[in-house]
Amino acid sequence: LALCCLLFIQMDSLTKLCVFIVSVKMAVQRENISDLTTERKILIKERKMMEVQSQDNDKEVSLLPAFTSYLMEPGCYTCPDDWILFRQKCYLFYDEPAPWKTWEQSRRFCQKNSSDLVVIDDLQEQKFISKHIKYYHSEHNGYWLGLQNVNYNWTWLDGRIDTLGFWAKDLPYTPGSKVRVLPERNPTNSWKQGMTGFLNKFICESDARKIPPY
């Protein structure tokens, strides 16, 4: 009987030990399952992020031809060194020291550089020019324009009769058949006629070169 009791006690202890071992294993398995679930969630999140990044990259690639096309649209033009680009035109503001040039000399200089004295089309262009000319020597000196008196009409070199009339009305009258623009004045009050032999700086204008597509 004592032996049976001893065996019963040992079996009970063994059962408890087995139950403990099983519970530990189950706890470990649950922890492993939890870790795997967490890792799976992380992998799913990373995959979604990669898919979004891939979509963004695809969008950028798809937009590249359109962007390249935009760069090649009208408006992409270039000018020679020392010339300034404005509205598909190139401008050279002659700024060398004296002696300067007569109207005819100025025009020949421009023509040798594949251009001509500037022809002003509107107030916006006039403001652009006024912004880039500088005072020099005296208040009477300016920059020759491609504007002259032809048959009693102020006529641009392209044949158009002037309709802008940005004359410096507050200055005394001076004779002459050529026109210069004076710096440091209101753009709408800055033209002055002068004799063709008067020495001034000048402005050349030419068509800008369009950048060819790739």
mmCIF file of C-alpha atoms in Angstrom:
data_model
loop_
_atom_site.group_PDB
_atom_site.id
_atom_site.type_symbol
_atom_site.label_atom_id
_atom_site.label_comp_id
_atom_site.label_asym_id
_atom_site.label_seq_id
_atom_site.Cartn_x
_atom_site.Cartn_y
_atom_site.Cartn_z
ATOM 1 C CA LEU A 1 0.000 0.000 0.000
ATOM 2 C CA ALA A 2 2.834 2.367 0.856
ATOM 3 C CA LEU A 3 4.431 1.563 -2.472
ATOM 4 C CA CYS A 4 1.193 2.348 -4.287
ATOM 5 C CA CYS A 5 0.912 5.667 -2.497
ATOM 6 C CA LEU A 6 4.485 6.524 -3.439
ATOM 7 C CA LEU A 7 3.852 5.667 -7.055
ATOM 8 C CA PHE A 8 0.682 7.751 -7.050
ATOM 9 C CA ILE A 9 2.547 10.751 -5.645
ATOM 10 C CA GLN A 10 5.318 10.407 -8.235
ATOM 11 C CA MET A 11 2.782 10.104 -11.039
ATOM 12 C CA ASP A 12 0.984 13.180 -9.799
ATOM 13 C CA SER A 13 4.239 15.118 -9.688
ATOM 14 C CA LEU A 14 5.131 13.879 -13.158
ATOM 15 C CA THR A 15 1.721 14.940 -14.436
ATOM 16 C CA LYS A 16 2.147 18.401 -12.947
ATOM 17 C CA LEU A 17 5.621 18.613 -14.485
ATOM 18 C CA CYS A 18 4.242 17.619 -17.875
ATOM 19 C CA VAL A 19 1.461 20.159 -17.551
ATOM 20 C CA PHE A 20 4.025 22.843 -16.649
ATOM 21 C CA ILE A 21 6.248 21.919 -19.580
ATOM 22 C CA VAL A 22 3.289 21.965 -21.952
ATOM 23 C CA SER A 23 2.127 25.340 -20.629
ATOM 24 C CA VAL A 24 5.635 26.755 -21.050
ATOM 25 C CA LYS A 25 5.812 25.459 -24.604
ATOM 26 C CA MET A 26 2.394 26.923 -25.364
ATOM 27 C CA ALA A 27 3.465 30.276 -23.931
ATOM 28 C CA VAL A 28 6.618 30.203 -26.064
ATOM 29 C CA GLN A 29 4.570 29.300 -29.124
ATOM 30 C CA ARG A 30 2.114 32.119 -28.411
ATOM 31 C CA GLU A 31 5.032 34.550 -28.093
ATOM 32 C CA ASN A 32 6.524 33.271 -31.330
ATOM 33 C CA ILE A 33 3.162 33.599 -33.042
ATOM 34 C CA SER A 34 2.863 37.167 -31.719
ATOM 35 C CA ASP A 35 6.356 37.990 -33.005
ATOM 36 C CA LEU A 36 5.540 36.474 -36.378
ATOM 37 C CA THR A 37 2.309 38.452 -36.525
ATOM 38 C CA THR A 38 4.196 41.661 -35.730
ATOM 39 C CA GLU A 39 6.850 40.883 -38.352
ATOM 40 C CA ARG A 40 4.112 40.124 -40.882
ATOM 41 C CA LYS A 41 2.453 43.462 -40.180
ATOM 42 C CA ILE A 42 5.800 45.229 -40.597
ATOM 43 C CA LEU A 43 6.460 43.416 -43.880
ATOM 44 C CA ILE A 44 2.972 44.286 -45.149
ATOM 45 C CA LYS A 45 3.520 47.945 -44.209
ATOM 46 C CA GLU A 46 6.932 48.020 -45.912
ATOM 47 C CA ARG A 47 5.433 46.397 -48.997
ATOM 48 C CA LYS A 48 2.705 49.039 -49.165
ATOM 49 C CA MET A 49 5.310 51.787 -48.791
ATOM 50 C CA MET A 50 7.350 50.260 -51.619
ATOM 51 C CA GLU A 51 4.223 50.076 -53.792
ATOM 52 C CA VAL A 52 3.487 53.751 -53.125
ATOM 53 C CA GLN A 53 7.105 54.673 -53.896
ATOM 54 C CA SER A 54 6.935 52.632 -57.083
ATOM 55 C CA GLN A 55 3.747 54.443 -58.114
ATOM 56 C CA ASP A 56 5.402 57.796 -57.417
ATOM 57 C CA ASN A 57 8.405 56.776 -59.507
ATOM 58 C CA ASP A 58 6.095 55.683 -62.319
ATOM 59 C CA LYS A 59 4.358 59.068 -62.163
ATOM 60 C CA GLU A 60 7.692 60.897 -62.308
ATOM 61 C CA VAL A 61 8.785 58.810 -65.280
ATOM 62 C CA SER A 62 5.466 59.424 -67.031
ATOM 63 C CA LEU A 63 5.779 63.171 -66.423
ATOM 64 C CA LEU A 64 9.338 63.341 -67.751
ATOM 65 C CA PRO A 65 8.381 63.457 -71.452
ATOM 66 C CA ALA A 66 5.823 66.177 -70.717
ATOM 67 C CA PHE A 67 8.405 68.155 -68.752
ATOM 68 C CA THR A 68 10.943 67.752 -71.541
ATOM 69 C CA SER A 69 8.306 68.848 -74.029
ATOM 70 C CA TYR A 70 7.562 71.901 -71.861
ATOM 71 C CA LEU A 71 11.222 72.879 -71.901
ATOM 72 C CA MET A 72 11.192 72.768 -75.675
ATOM 73 C CA GLU A 73 8.014 74.825 -76.027
ATOM 74 C CA PRO A 74 8.248 78.371 -77.397
ATOM 75 C CA GLY A 75 9.901 80.462 -74.710
ATOM 76 C CA CYS A 76 13.130 78.470 -74.451
ATOM 77 C CA TYR A 77 15.561 80.755 -76.236
ATOM 78 C CA THR A 78 19.180 81.739 -75.863
ATOM 79 C CA CYS A 79 21.299 84.808 -76.584
ATOM 80 C CA PRO A 80 25.017 85.404 -77.175
ATOM 81 C CA ASP A 81 27.238 86.317 -74.244
ATOM 82 C CA ASP A 82 26.698 89.871 -72.942
ATOM 83 C CA TRP A 83 23.251 90.051 -74.566
ATOM 84 C CA ILE A 84 20.065 90.069 -72.479
ATOM 85 C CA LEU A 85 17.053 87.899 -73.321
ATOM 86 C CA PHE A 86 13.573 89.434 -73.198
ATOM 87 C CA ARG A 87 10.438 88.053 -74.892
ATOM 88 C CA GLN A 88 12.264 85.989 -77.530
ATOM 89 C CA LYS A 89 14.555 88.909 -78.366
ATOM 90 C CA CYS A 90 18.208 89.576 -77.527
ATOM 91 C CA TYR A 91 19.423 93.033 -76.494
ATOM 92 C CA LEU A 92 22.932 94.440 -76.381
ATOM 93 C CA PHE A 93 23.311 97.611 -74.313
ATOM 94 C CA TYR A 94 26.493 99.162 -75.687
ATOM 95 C CA ASP A 95 28.352 100.427 -72.644
ATOM 96 C CA GLU A 96 31.897 101.078 -73.825
ATOM 97 C CA PRO A 97 33.805 104.241 -72.764
ATOM 98 C CA ALA A 98 34.131 107.292 -75.046
ATOM 99 C CA PRO A 99 34.350 107.960 -77.887
ATOM 100 C CA TRP A 100 30.810 106.759 -78.439
ATOM 101 C CA LYS A 101 29.062 106.540 -81.804
ATOM 102 C CA THR A 102 26.800 108.484 -84.118
ATOM 103 C CA TRP A 103 23.416 107.029 -85.022
ATOM 104 C CA GLU A 104 24.736 105.684 -88.332
ATOM 105 C CA GLN A 105 27.865 104.216 -86.689
ATOM 106 C CA SER A 106 25.707 102.610 -84.040
ATOM 107 C CA ARG A 107 23.483 101.001 -86.636
ATOM 108 C CA ARG A 108 26.457 99.651 -88.591
ATOM 109 C CA PHE A 109 27.845 98.163 -85.379
ATOM 110 C CA CYS A 110 24.549 96.381 -84.735
ATOM 111 C CA GLN A 111 24.300 95.127 -88.303
ATOM 112 C CA LYS A 112 27.807 93.672 -88.112
ATOM 113 C CA ASN A 113 26.536 91.694 -85.125
ATOM 114 C CA SER A 114 23.494 90.298 -86.973
ATOM 115 C CA SER A 115 21.104 92.782 -85.364
ATOM 116 C CA ASP A 116 19.819 96.347 -85.704
ATOM 117 C CA LEU A 117 19.050 99.316 -83.494
ATOM 118 C CA VAL A 118 16.216 98.466 -81.132
ATOM 119 C CA VAL A 119 12.595 98.847 -82.224
ATOM 120 C CA ILE A 120 10.244 99.328 -79.273
ATOM 121 C CA ASP A 121 6.854 97.657 -79.581
ATOM 122 C CA ASP A 122 5.073 98.586 -76.353
ATOM 123 C CA LEU A 123 5.338 100.027 -72.845
ATOM 124 C CA GLN A 124 6.537 96.725 -71.382
ATOM 125 C CA GLU A 125 9.539 96.695 -73.689
ATOM 126 C CA GLN A 126 10.168 100.384 -72.983
ATOM 127 C CA LYS A 127 10.229 99.653 -69.235
ATOM 128 C CA PHE A 128 12.646 96.774 -69.814
ATOM 129 C CA ILE A 129 14.987 99.081 -71.727
ATOM 130 C CA SER A 130 14.759 101.879 -69.156
ATOM 131 C CA LYS A 131 15.676 99.375 -66.450
ATOM 132 C CA HIS A 132 18.939 98.422 -68.183
ATOM 133 C CA ILE A 133 20.321 101.786 -69.282
ATOM 134 C CA LYS A 134 22.642 103.834 -67.071
ATOM 135 C CA TYR A 135 23.379 107.514 -66.663
ATOM 136 C CA TYR A 136 26.711 108.603 -68.171
ATOM 137 C CA HIS A 137 28.551 111.814 -69.039
ATOM 138 C CA SER A 138 25.571 114.221 -68.959
ATOM 139 C CA GLU A 139 21.792 114.416 -68.822
ATOM 140 C CA HIS A 140 21.775 114.945 -72.598
ATOM 141 C CA ASN A 141 23.467 111.648 -73.410
ATOM 142 C CA GLY A 142 21.400 108.536 -73.912
ATOM 143 C CA TYR A 143 21.121 105.418 -76.038
ATOM 144 C CA TRP A 144 20.258 105.528 -79.721
ATOM 145 C CA LEU A 145 17.016 103.805 -80.765
ATOM 146 C CA GLY A 146 15.954 102.524 -84.176
ATOM 147 C CA LEU A 147 13.627 105.524 -84.536
ATOM 148 C CA GLN A 148 14.090 108.402 -86.983
ATOM 149 C CA ASN A 149 12.192 111.129 -88.794
ATOM 150 C CA VAL A 150 11.157 109.998 -92.273
ATOM 151 C CA ASN A 151 9.000 112.395 -94.313
ATOM 152 C CA TYR A 152 7.926 114.216 -91.144
ATOM 153 C CA ASN A 153 6.869 110.993 -89.429
ATOM 154 C CA TRP A 154 8.725 109.331 -86.575
ATOM 155 C CA THR A 155 9.312 105.925 -88.093
ATOM 156 C CA TRP A 156 10.856 102.749 -86.717
ATOM 157 C CA LEU A 157 13.407 100.775 -88.699
ATOM 158 C CA ASP A 158 10.807 98.075 -89.390
ATOM 159 C CA GLY A 159 8.716 100.680 -91.246
ATOM 160 C CA ARG A 160 6.097 101.308 -88.561
ATOM 161 C CA ILE A 161 5.143 104.879 -87.716
ATOM 162 C CA ASP A 162 5.504 105.389 -83.960
ATOM 163 C CA THR A 163 2.322 105.538 -81.910
ATOM 164 C CA LEU A 164 3.860 105.328 -78.424
ATOM 165 C CA GLY A 165 5.248 108.840 -78.116
ATOM 166 C CA PHE A 166 7.341 108.464 -74.966
ATOM 167 C CA TRP A 167 8.934 111.902 -75.454
ATOM 168 C CA ALA A 168 10.695 113.863 -72.716
ATOM 169 C CA LYS A 169 8.251 116.745 -72.816
ATOM 170 C CA ASP A 170 9.820 118.632 -69.906
ATOM 171 C CA LEU A 171 13.156 119.168 -71.704
ATOM 172 C CA PRO A 172 13.952 122.036 -74.093
ATOM 173 C CA TYR A 173 13.496 121.361 -77.789
ATOM 174 C CA THR A 174 16.567 120.257 -79.725
ATOM 175 C CA PRO A 175 16.655 119.718 -83.495
ATOM 176 C CA GLY A 176 17.500 116.374 -85.018
ATOM 177 C CA SER A 177 16.097 113.467 -86.992
ATOM 178 C CA LYS A 178 17.260 110.590 -84.756
ATOM 179 C CA VAL A 179 15.994 109.495 -81.342
ATOM 180 C CA ARG A 180 17.749 108.431 -78.156
ATOM 181 C CA VAL A 181 16.315 107.217 -74.844
ATOM 182 C CA LEU A 182 17.552 108.980 -71.708
ATOM 183 C CA PRO A 183 18.369 107.030 -68.525
ATOM 184 C CA GLU A 184 17.032 107.688 -65.029
ATOM 185 C CA ARG A 185 13.713 109.036 -66.276
ATOM 186 C CA ASN A 186 10.112 107.869 -66.282
ATOM 187 C CA PRO A 187 9.904 105.331 -69.140
ATOM 188 C CA THR A 188 6.956 107.204 -70.672
ATOM 189 C CA ASN A 189 8.881 110.506 -70.590
ATOM 190 C CA SER A 190 12.356 109.615 -71.808
ATOM 191 C CA TRP A 191 12.795 109.966 -75.592
ATOM 192 C CA LYS A 192 14.774 112.879 -77.039
ATOM 193 C CA GLN A 193 15.489 113.714 -80.644
ATOM 194 C CA GLY A 194 19.003 114.665 -81.654
ATOM 195 C CA MET A 195 21.363 115.318 -84.532
ATOM 196 C CA THR A 196 22.657 112.211 -86.268
ATOM 197 C CA GLY A 197 26.268 113.242 -85.564
ATOM 198 C CA PHE A 198 25.736 113.410 -81.781
ATOM 199 C CA LEU A 199 27.808 110.700 -80.034
ATOM 200 C CA ASN A 200 25.846 108.351 -77.787
ATOM 201 C CA LYS A 201 25.694 104.798 -76.605
ATOM 202 C CA PHE A 202 23.053 102.583 -78.225
ATOM 203 C CA ILE A 203 20.969 99.395 -78.017
ATOM 204 C CA CYS A 204 21.067 96.532 -80.523
ATOM 205 C CA GLU A 205 18.211 94.047 -80.902
ATOM 206 C CA SER A 206 18.003 90.667 -82.643
ATOM 207 C CA ASP A 207 15.831 87.564 -82.628
ATOM 208 C CA ALA A 208 16.802 85.061 -79.946
ATOM 209 C CA ARG A 209 17.936 81.600 -81.009
ATOM 210 C CA LYS A 210 15.448 78.860 -80.192
ATOM 211 C CA ILE A 211 16.913 75.914 -78.298
ATOM 212 C CA PRO A 212 16.407 72.781 -80.451
ATOM 213 C CA PRO A 213 14.694 69.748 -78.869
ATOM 214 C CA TYR A 214 16.827 66.842 -77.745
#
